[in-house]
mmCIF file of C-alpha atoms and ligand atoms in Angstrom:
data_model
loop_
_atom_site.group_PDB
_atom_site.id
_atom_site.type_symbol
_atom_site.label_atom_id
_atom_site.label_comp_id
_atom_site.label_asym_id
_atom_site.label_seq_id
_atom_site.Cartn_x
_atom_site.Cartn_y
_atom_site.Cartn_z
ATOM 1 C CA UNK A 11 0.000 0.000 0.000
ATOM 2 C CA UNK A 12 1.511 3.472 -0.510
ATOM 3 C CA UNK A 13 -0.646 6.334 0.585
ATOM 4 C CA UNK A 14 -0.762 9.699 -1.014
ATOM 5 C CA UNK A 15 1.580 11.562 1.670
ATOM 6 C CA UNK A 16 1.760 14.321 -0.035
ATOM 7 C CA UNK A 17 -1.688 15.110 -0.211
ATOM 8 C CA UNK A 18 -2.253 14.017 3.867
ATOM 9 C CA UNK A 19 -3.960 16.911 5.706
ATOM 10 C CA UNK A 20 -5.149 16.812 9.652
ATOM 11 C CA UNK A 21 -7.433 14.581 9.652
ATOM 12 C CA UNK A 22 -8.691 11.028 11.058
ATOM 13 C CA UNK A 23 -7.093 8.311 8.929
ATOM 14 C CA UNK A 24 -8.101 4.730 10.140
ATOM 15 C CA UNK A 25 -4.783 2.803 11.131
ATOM 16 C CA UNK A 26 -4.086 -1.128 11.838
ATOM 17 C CA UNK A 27 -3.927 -1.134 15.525
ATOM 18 C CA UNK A 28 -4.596 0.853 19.009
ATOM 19 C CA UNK A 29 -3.417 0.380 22.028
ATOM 20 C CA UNK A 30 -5.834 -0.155 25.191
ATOM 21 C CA UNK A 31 -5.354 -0.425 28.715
ATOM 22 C CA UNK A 32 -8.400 -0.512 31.536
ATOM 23 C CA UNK A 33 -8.268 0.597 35.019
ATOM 24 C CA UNK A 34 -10.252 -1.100 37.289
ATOM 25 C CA UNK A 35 -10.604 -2.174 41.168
ATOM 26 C CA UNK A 36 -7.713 0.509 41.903
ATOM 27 C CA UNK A 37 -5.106 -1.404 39.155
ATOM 28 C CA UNK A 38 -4.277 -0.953 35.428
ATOM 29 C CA UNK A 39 -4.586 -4.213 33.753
ATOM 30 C CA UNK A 40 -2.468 -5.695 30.760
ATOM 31 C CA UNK A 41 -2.194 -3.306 27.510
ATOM 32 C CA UNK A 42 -4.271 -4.745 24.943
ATOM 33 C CA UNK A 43 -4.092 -4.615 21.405
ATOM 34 C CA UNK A 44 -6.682 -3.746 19.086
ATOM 35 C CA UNK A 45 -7.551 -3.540 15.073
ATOM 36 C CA UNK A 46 -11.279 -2.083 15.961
ATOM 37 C CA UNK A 47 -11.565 1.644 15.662
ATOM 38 C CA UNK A 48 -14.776 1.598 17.856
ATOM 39 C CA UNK A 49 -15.230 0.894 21.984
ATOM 40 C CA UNK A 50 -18.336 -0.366 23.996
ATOM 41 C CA UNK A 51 -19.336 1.996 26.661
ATOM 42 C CA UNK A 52 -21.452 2.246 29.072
ATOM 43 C CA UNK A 53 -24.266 4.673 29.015
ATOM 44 C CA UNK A 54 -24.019 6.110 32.021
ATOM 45 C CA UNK A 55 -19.684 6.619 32.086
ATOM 46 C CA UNK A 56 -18.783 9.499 33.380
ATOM 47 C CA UNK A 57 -16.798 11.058 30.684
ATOM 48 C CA UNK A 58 -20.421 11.341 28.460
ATOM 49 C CA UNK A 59 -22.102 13.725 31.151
ATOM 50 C CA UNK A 60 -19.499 14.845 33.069
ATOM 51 C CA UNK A 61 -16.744 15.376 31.120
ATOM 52 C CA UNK A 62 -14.071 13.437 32.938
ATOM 53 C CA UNK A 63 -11.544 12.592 30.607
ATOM 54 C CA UNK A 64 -8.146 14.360 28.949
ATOM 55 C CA UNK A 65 -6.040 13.835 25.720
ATOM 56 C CA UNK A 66 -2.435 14.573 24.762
ATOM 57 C CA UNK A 67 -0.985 14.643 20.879
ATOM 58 C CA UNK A 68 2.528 13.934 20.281
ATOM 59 C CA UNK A 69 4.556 13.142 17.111
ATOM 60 C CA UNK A 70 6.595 11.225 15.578
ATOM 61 C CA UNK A 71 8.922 11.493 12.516
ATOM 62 C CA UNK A 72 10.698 9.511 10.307
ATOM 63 C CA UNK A 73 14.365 10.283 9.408
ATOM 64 C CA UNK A 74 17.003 10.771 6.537
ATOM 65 C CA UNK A 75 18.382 7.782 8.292
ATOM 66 C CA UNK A 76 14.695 5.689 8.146
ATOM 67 C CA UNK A 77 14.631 5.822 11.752
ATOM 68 C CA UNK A 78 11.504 7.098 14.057
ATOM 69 C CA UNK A 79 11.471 9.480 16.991
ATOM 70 C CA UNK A 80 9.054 9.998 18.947
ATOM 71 C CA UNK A 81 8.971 13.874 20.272
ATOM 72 C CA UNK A 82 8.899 14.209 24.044
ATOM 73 C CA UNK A 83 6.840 11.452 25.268
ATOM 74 C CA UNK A 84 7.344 11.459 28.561
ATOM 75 C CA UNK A 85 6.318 15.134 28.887
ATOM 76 C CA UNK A 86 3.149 13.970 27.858
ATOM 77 C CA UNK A 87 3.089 11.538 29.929
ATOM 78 C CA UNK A 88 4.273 13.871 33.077
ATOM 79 C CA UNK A 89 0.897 15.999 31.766
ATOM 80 C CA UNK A 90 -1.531 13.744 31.431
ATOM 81 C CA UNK A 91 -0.954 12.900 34.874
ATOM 82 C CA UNK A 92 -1.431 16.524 35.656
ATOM 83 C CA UNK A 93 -4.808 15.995 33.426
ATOM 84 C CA UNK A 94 -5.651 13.368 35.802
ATOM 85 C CA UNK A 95 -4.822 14.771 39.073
ATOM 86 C CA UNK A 96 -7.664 18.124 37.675
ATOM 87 C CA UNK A 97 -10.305 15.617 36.815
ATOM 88 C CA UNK A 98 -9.773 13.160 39.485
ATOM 89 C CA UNK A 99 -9.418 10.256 37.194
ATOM 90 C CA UNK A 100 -6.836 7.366 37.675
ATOM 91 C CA UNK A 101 -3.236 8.163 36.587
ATOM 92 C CA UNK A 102 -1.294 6.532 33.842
ATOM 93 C CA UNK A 103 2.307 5.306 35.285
ATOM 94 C CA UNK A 104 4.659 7.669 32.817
ATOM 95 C CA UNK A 105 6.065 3.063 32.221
ATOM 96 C CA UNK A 106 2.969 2.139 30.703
ATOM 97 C CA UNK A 107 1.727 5.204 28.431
ATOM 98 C CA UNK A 108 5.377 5.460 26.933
ATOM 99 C CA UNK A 109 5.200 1.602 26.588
ATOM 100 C CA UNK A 110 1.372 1.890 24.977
ATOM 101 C CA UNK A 111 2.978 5.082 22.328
ATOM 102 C CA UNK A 112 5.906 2.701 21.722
ATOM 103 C CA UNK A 113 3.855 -0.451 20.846
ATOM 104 C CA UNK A 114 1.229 2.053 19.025
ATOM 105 C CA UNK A 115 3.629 3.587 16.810
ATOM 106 C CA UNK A 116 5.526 -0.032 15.609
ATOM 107 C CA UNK A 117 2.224 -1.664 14.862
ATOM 108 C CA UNK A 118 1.612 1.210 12.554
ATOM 109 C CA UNK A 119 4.860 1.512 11.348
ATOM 110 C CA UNK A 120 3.247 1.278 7.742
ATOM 111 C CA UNK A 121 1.515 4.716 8.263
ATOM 112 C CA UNK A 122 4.941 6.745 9.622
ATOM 113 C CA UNK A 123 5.404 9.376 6.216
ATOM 114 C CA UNK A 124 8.477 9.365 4.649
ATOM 115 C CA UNK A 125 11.238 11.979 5.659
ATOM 116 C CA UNK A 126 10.805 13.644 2.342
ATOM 117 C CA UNK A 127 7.165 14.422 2.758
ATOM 118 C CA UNK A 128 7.482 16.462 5.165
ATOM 119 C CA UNK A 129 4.596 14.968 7.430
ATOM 120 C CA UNK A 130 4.664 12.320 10.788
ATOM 121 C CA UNK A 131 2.433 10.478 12.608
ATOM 122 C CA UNK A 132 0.635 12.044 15.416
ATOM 123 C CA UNK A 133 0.003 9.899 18.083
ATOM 124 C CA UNK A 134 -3.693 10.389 20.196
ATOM 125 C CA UNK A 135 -3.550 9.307 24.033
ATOM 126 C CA UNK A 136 -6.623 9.640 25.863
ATOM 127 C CA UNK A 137 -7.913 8.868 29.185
ATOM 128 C CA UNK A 138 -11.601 8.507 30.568
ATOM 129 C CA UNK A 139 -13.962 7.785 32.983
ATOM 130 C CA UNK A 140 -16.008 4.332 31.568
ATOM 131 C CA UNK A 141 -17.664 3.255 34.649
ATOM 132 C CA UNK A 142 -21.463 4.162 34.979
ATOM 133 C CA UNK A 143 -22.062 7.231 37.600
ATOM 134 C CA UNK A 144 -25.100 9.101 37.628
ATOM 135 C CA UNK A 145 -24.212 11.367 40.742
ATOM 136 C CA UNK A 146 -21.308 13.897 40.697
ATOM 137 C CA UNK A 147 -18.616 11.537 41.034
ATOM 138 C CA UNK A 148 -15.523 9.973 39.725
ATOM 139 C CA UNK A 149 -15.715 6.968 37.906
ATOM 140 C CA UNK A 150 -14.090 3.883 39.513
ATOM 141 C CA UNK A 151 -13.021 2.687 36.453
ATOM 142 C CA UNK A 152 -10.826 4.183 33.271
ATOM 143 C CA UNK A 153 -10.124 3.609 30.242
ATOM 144 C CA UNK A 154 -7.069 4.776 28.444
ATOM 145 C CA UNK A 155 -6.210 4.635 24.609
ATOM 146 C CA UNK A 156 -3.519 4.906 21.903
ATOM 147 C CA UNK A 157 -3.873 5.255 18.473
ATOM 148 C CA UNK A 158 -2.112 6.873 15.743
ATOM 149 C CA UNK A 159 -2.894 8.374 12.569
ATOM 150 C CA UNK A 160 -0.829 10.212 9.784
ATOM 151 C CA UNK A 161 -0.772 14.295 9.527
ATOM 152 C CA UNK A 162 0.242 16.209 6.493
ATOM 153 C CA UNK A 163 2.913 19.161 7.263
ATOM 154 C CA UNK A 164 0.881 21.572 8.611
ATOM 155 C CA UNK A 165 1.736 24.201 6.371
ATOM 156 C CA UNK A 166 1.699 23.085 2.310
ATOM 157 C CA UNK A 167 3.013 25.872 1.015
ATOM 158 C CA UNK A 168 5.877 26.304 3.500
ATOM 159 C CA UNK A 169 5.450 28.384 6.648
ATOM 160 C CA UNK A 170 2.769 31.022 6.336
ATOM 161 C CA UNK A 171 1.645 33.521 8.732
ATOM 162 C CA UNK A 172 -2.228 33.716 9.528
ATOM 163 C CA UNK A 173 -4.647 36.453 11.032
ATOM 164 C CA UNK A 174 -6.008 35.897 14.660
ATOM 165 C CA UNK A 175 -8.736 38.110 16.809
ATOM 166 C CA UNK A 176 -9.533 39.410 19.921
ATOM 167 C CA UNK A 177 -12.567 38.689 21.078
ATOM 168 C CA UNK A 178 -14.058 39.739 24.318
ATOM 169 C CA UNK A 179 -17.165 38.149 24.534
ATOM 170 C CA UNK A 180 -15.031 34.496 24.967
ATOM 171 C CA UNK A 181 -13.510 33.328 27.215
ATOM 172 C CA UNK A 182 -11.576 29.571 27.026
ATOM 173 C CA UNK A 183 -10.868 29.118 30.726
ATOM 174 C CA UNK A 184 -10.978 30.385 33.693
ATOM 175 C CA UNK A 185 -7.502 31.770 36.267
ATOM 176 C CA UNK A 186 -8.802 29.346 38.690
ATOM 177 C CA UNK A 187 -10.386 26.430 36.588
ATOM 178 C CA UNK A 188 -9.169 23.788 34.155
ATOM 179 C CA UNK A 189 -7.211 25.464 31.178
ATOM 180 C CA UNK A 190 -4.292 24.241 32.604
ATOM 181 C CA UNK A 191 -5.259 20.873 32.132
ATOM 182 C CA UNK A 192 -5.245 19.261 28.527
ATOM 183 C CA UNK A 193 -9.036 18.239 29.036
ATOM 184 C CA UNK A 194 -11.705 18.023 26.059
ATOM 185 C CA UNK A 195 -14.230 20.310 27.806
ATOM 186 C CA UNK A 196 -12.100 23.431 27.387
ATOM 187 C CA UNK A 197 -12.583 22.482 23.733
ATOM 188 C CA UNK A 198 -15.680 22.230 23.489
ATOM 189 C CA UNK A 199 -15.903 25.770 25.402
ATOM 190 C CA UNK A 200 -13.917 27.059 22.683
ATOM 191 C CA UNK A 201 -15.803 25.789 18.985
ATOM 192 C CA UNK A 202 -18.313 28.526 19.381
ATOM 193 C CA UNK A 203 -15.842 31.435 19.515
ATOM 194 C CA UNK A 204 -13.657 30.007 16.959
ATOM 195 C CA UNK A 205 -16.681 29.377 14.785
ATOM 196 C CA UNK A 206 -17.642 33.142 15.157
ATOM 197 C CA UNK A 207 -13.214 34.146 14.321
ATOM 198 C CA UNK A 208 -13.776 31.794 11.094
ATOM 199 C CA UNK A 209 -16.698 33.540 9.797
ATOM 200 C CA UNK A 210 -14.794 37.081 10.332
ATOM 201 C CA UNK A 211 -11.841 35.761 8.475
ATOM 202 C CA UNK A 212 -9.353 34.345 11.036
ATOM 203 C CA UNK A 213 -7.503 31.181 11.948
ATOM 204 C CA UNK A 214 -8.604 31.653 15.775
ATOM 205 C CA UNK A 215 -9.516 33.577 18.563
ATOM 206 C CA UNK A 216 -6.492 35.752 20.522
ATOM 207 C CA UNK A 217 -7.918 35.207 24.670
ATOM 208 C CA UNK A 218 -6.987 37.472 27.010
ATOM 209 C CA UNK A 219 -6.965 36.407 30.859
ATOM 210 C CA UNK A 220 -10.562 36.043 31.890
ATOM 211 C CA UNK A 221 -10.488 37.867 34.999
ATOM 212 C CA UNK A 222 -9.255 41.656 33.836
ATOM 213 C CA UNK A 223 -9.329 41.084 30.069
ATOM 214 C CA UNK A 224 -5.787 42.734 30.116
ATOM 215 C CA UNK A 225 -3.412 40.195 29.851
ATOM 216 C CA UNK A 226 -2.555 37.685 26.741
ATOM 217 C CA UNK A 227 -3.630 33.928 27.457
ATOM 218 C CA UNK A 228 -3.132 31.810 24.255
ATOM 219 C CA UNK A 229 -4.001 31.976 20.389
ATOM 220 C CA UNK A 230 -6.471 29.493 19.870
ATOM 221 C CA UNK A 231 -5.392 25.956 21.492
ATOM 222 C CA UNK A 232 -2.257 27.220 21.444
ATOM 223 C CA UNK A 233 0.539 29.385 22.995
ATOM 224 C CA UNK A 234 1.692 32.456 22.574
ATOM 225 C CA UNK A 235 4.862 34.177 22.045
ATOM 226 C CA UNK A 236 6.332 37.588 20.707
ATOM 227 C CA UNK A 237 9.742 38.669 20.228
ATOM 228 C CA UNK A 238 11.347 42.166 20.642
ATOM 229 C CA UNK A 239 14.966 43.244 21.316
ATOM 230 C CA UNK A 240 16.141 40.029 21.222
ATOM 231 C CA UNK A 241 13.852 38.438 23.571
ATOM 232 C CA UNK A 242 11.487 35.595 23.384
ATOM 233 C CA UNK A 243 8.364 36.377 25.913
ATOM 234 C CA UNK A 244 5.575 34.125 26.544
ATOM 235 C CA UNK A 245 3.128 34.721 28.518
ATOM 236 C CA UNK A 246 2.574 33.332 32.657
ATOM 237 C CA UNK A 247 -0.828 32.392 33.434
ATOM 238 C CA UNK A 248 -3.188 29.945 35.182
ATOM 239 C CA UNK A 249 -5.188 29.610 32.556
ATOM 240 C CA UNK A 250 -3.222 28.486 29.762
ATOM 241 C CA UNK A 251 -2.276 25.184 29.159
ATOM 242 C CA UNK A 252 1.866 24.516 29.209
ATOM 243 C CA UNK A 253 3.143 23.389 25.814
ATOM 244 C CA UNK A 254 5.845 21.514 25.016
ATOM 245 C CA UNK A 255 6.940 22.997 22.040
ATOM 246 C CA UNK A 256 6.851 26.067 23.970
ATOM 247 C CA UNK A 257 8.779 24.926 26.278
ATOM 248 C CA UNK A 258 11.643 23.440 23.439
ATOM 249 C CA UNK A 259 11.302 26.457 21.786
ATOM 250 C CA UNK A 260 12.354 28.177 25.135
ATOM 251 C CA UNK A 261 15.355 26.474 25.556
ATOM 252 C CA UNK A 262 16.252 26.795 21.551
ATOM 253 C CA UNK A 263 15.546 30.563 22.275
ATOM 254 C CA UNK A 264 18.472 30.618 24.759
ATOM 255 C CA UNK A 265 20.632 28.604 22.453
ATOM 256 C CA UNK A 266 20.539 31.130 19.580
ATOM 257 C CA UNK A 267 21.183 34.057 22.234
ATOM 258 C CA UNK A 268 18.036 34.866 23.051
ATOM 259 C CA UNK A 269 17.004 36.495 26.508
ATOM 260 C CA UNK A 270 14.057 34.675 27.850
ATOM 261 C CA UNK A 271 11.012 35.936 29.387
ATOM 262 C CA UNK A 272 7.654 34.234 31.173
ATOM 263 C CA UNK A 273 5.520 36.839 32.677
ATOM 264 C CA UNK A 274 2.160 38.127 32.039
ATOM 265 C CA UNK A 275 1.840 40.306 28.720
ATOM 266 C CA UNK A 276 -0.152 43.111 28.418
ATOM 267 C CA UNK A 277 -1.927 43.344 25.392
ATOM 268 C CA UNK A 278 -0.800 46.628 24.409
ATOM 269 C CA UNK A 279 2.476 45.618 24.592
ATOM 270 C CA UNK A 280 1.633 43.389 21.577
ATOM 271 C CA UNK A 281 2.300 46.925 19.463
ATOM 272 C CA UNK A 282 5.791 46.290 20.369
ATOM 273 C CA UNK A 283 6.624 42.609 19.342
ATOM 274 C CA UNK A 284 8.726 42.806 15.942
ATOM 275 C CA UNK A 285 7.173 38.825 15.888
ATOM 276 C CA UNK A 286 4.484 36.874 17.232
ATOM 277 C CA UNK A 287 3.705 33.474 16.718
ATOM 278 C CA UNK A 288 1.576 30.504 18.361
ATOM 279 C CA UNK A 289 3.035 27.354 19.122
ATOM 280 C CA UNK A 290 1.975 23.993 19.704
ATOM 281 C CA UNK A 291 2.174 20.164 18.223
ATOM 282 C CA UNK A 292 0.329 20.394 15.335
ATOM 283 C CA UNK A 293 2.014 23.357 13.734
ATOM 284 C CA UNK A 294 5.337 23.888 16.166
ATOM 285 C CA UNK A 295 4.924 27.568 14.937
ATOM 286 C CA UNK A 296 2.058 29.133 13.331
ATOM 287 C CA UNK A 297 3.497 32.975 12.804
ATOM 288 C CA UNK A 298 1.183 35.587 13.473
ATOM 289 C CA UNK A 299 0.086 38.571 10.531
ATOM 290 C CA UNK A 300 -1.528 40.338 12.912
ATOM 291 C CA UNK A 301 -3.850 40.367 15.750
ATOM 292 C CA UNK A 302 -7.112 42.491 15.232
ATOM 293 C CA UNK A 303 -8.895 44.013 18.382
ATOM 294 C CA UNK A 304 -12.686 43.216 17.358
ATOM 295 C CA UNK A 305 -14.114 45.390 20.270
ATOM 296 C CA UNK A 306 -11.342 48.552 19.729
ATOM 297 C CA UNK A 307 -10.476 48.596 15.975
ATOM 298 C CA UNK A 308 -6.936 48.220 17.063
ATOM 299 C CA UNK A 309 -5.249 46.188 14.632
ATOM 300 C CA UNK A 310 -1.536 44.723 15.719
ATOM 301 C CA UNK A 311 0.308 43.746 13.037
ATOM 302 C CA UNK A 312 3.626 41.973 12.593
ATOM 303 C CA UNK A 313 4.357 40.873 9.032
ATOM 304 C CA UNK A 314 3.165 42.928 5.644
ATOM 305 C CA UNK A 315 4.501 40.663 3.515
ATOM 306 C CA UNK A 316 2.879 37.146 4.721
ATOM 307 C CA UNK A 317 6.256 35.844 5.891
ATOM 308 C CA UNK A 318 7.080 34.695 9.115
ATOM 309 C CA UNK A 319 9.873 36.501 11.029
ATOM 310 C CA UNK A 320 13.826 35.753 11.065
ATOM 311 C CA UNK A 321 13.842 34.385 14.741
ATOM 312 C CA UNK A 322 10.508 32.465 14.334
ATOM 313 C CA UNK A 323 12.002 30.538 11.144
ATOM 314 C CA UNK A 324 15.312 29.972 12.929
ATOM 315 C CA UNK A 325 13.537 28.748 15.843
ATOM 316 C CA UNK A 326 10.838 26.605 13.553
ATOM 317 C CA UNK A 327 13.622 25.082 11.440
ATOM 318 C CA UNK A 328 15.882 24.526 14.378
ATOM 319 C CA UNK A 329 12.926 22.490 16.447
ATOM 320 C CA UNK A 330 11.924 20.246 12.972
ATOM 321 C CA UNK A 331 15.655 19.273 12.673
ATOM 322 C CA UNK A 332 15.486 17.927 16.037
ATOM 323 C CA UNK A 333 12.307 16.355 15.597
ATOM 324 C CA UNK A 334 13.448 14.688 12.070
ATOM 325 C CA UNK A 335 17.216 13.934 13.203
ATOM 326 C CA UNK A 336 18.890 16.320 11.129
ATOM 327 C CA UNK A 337 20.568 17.762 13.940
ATOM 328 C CA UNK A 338 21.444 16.120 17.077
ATOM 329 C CA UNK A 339 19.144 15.731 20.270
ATOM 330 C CA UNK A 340 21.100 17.154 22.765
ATOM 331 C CA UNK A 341 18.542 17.673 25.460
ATOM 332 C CA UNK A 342 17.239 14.186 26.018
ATOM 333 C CA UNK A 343 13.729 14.976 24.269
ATOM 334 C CA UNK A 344 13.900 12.382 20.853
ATOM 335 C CA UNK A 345 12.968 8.297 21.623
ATOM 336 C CA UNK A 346 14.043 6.884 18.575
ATOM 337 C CA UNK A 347 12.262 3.537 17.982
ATOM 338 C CA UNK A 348 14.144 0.229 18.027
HETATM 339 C C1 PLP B 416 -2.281 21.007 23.420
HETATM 340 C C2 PLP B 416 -2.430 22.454 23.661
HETATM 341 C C3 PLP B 416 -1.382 23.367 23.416
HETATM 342 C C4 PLP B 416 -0.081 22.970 22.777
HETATM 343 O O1 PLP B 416 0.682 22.094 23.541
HETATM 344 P P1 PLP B 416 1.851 21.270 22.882
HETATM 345 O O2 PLP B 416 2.329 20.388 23.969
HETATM 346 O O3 PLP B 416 2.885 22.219 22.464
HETATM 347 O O4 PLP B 416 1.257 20.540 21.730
HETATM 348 C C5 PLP B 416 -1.574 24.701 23.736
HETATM 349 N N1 PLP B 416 -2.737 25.129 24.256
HETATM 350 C C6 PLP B 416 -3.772 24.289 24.484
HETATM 351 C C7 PLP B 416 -5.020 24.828 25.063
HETATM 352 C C8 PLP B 416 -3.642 22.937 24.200
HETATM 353 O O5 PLP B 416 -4.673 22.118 24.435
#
């Protein structure tokens, strides 16, 4: 079989296997493997009404060398844990959701994209509550799942820089609720507002803190970052969700000589970045055109002619080398797959 990887885009492609594992009576039980894309669940589990489950999304890449490595793993499994300790839900041991990724990414070696197409296999982990509950509770028992399905390089065209909007009226999360947790109800909180940015024009919605409305949050389901004078700043809040590839691109910020800062952002300070982008898995870097103030007219913008900005392409092209092998790992972060 050879699949069209060229033509892959971010969607749902159905793969050979996934990866289960069940939690029940206070123990995870054996992982288990499966070729059916579809569960049985109760009716009554607690992640239908009450939301108790959380996700992660990693990669992994295929090299010049034919080898895989898998991006980071165990920082996803670190935060998934996190994911469980907000929702009350069992925790995976970081052992057996790196050994479920592992044993979900082999199966499927098939579907891993060539180096030369540019795209890798993203890899879905997610956690639930299965057993039935019809008060306010946590379920006694979990469910947690692997499976894998092959992405297209985010950008086609190479790296392109996209609109984004603030919008007042929406808020993702709250300072003292669950947007630092990777759960799917913060998602679901957000599909109206990014509905309502589509139909104006934009990739997403820009949120500022809940609370005051004066501080930068994230771009979308993702983070944020600008960079003046040499510095990389991102913003420090309770309400955003920590990203890995923020988080890389942190410490590849310091490598290339850049001053680092984590604090909260006003927004008018946006007027002074000379670059903005958002980061996260999908994309690593989605550079910013310019931010547009729906409520003020204000319109922020970074890039006139549609390309991203010289640090935001070093730091882009420095993070894909790692993730691809080109250059070497040297900060523990690549799994390569035996
Ligand atoms: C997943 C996610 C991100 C990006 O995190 P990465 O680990 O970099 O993929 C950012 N914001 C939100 C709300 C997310 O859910």
């Amino acid at each position: 079989m050879e699949l069209d990887w060229k033509n892959l885009g971010f969607g749902y492609m159905k793969t050979d296997f996934n990866i289960r594992c069940n939690y029940s009576d206070g123990a995870w039980g054996e992982l288990e493997v499966h070729d059916n894309e579809y569960i049985s669940l109760h009716m009554a589990a607690t992640v239908l009404h009450y939301g108790q489950e959380s996700f992660e999304g990693l990669k992994a890449f295929r090299g010049k060398d034919g080898k895989i490595r898998i991006f980071r793993m165990r920082d996803n499994a670190l935060r998934m844990q996190d994911s469980s300790d907000g929702t009350l839900m069992a925790r995976v041991p970081v052992e057996l959701f790196e050994e479920a990724v592992l044993k979900a990414v082999k199966l499927n070696e098939r579907f891993v994209p060539p180096y030369e197409s540019g795209a890798a296999l993203y890899i879905r982990p997610v956690l639930f509550g299965s057993g039935a509950q019809v008060g306010v509770k946590p379920s006694h028992d979990y469910m947690f799942i692997v499976f894998v399905t092959p992405v297209g390089p985010y950008f086609k065209g190479g790296f392109q820089t996209t609109p984004f909007v603030i919008m007042r009226q929406y808020d993702r999360s709250a300072p003292l609720g669950m947007g630092k947790y990777k759960v799917g109800g913060n998602y679901a909180a957000s599909l109206v507002a990014v509905k309502h940015a589509a139909e104006l024009g934009y990739s997403n919605v820009f949120y500022l803190d809940a609370k005051e409305k004066k501080y930068i949050d994230e771009c979308g389901a993702a983070n944020f970052f600008g960079v003046k004078n040499n510095t990389y700043v991102t913003p420090k809040s309770e309400s955003i969700l920590p990203s890995i590839t923020n988080k890389s691109l942190i410490v590849l910020a310091e490598e290339i000589g850049l001053k680092v800062e984590q604090r909260h952002v006003p927004v008018e300070e946006l007027a002074t970045f000379e670059e903005a982008g958002a980061c996260g898995t999908a994309a690593v870097i989605s550079p910013i055109e310019r931010i547009d103030d729906y409520d003020t007219g204000i319109s922020y913008v970074f890039t006139k002619d549609g390309k991203p900005g010289r640090v935001s392409d070093k730091l882009y092209h420095k993070l894909q080398a790692i993730q691809y092998g080109d250059e070497p790992d040297t900060h523990g972060w690549v799994t390569v797959v035996e």
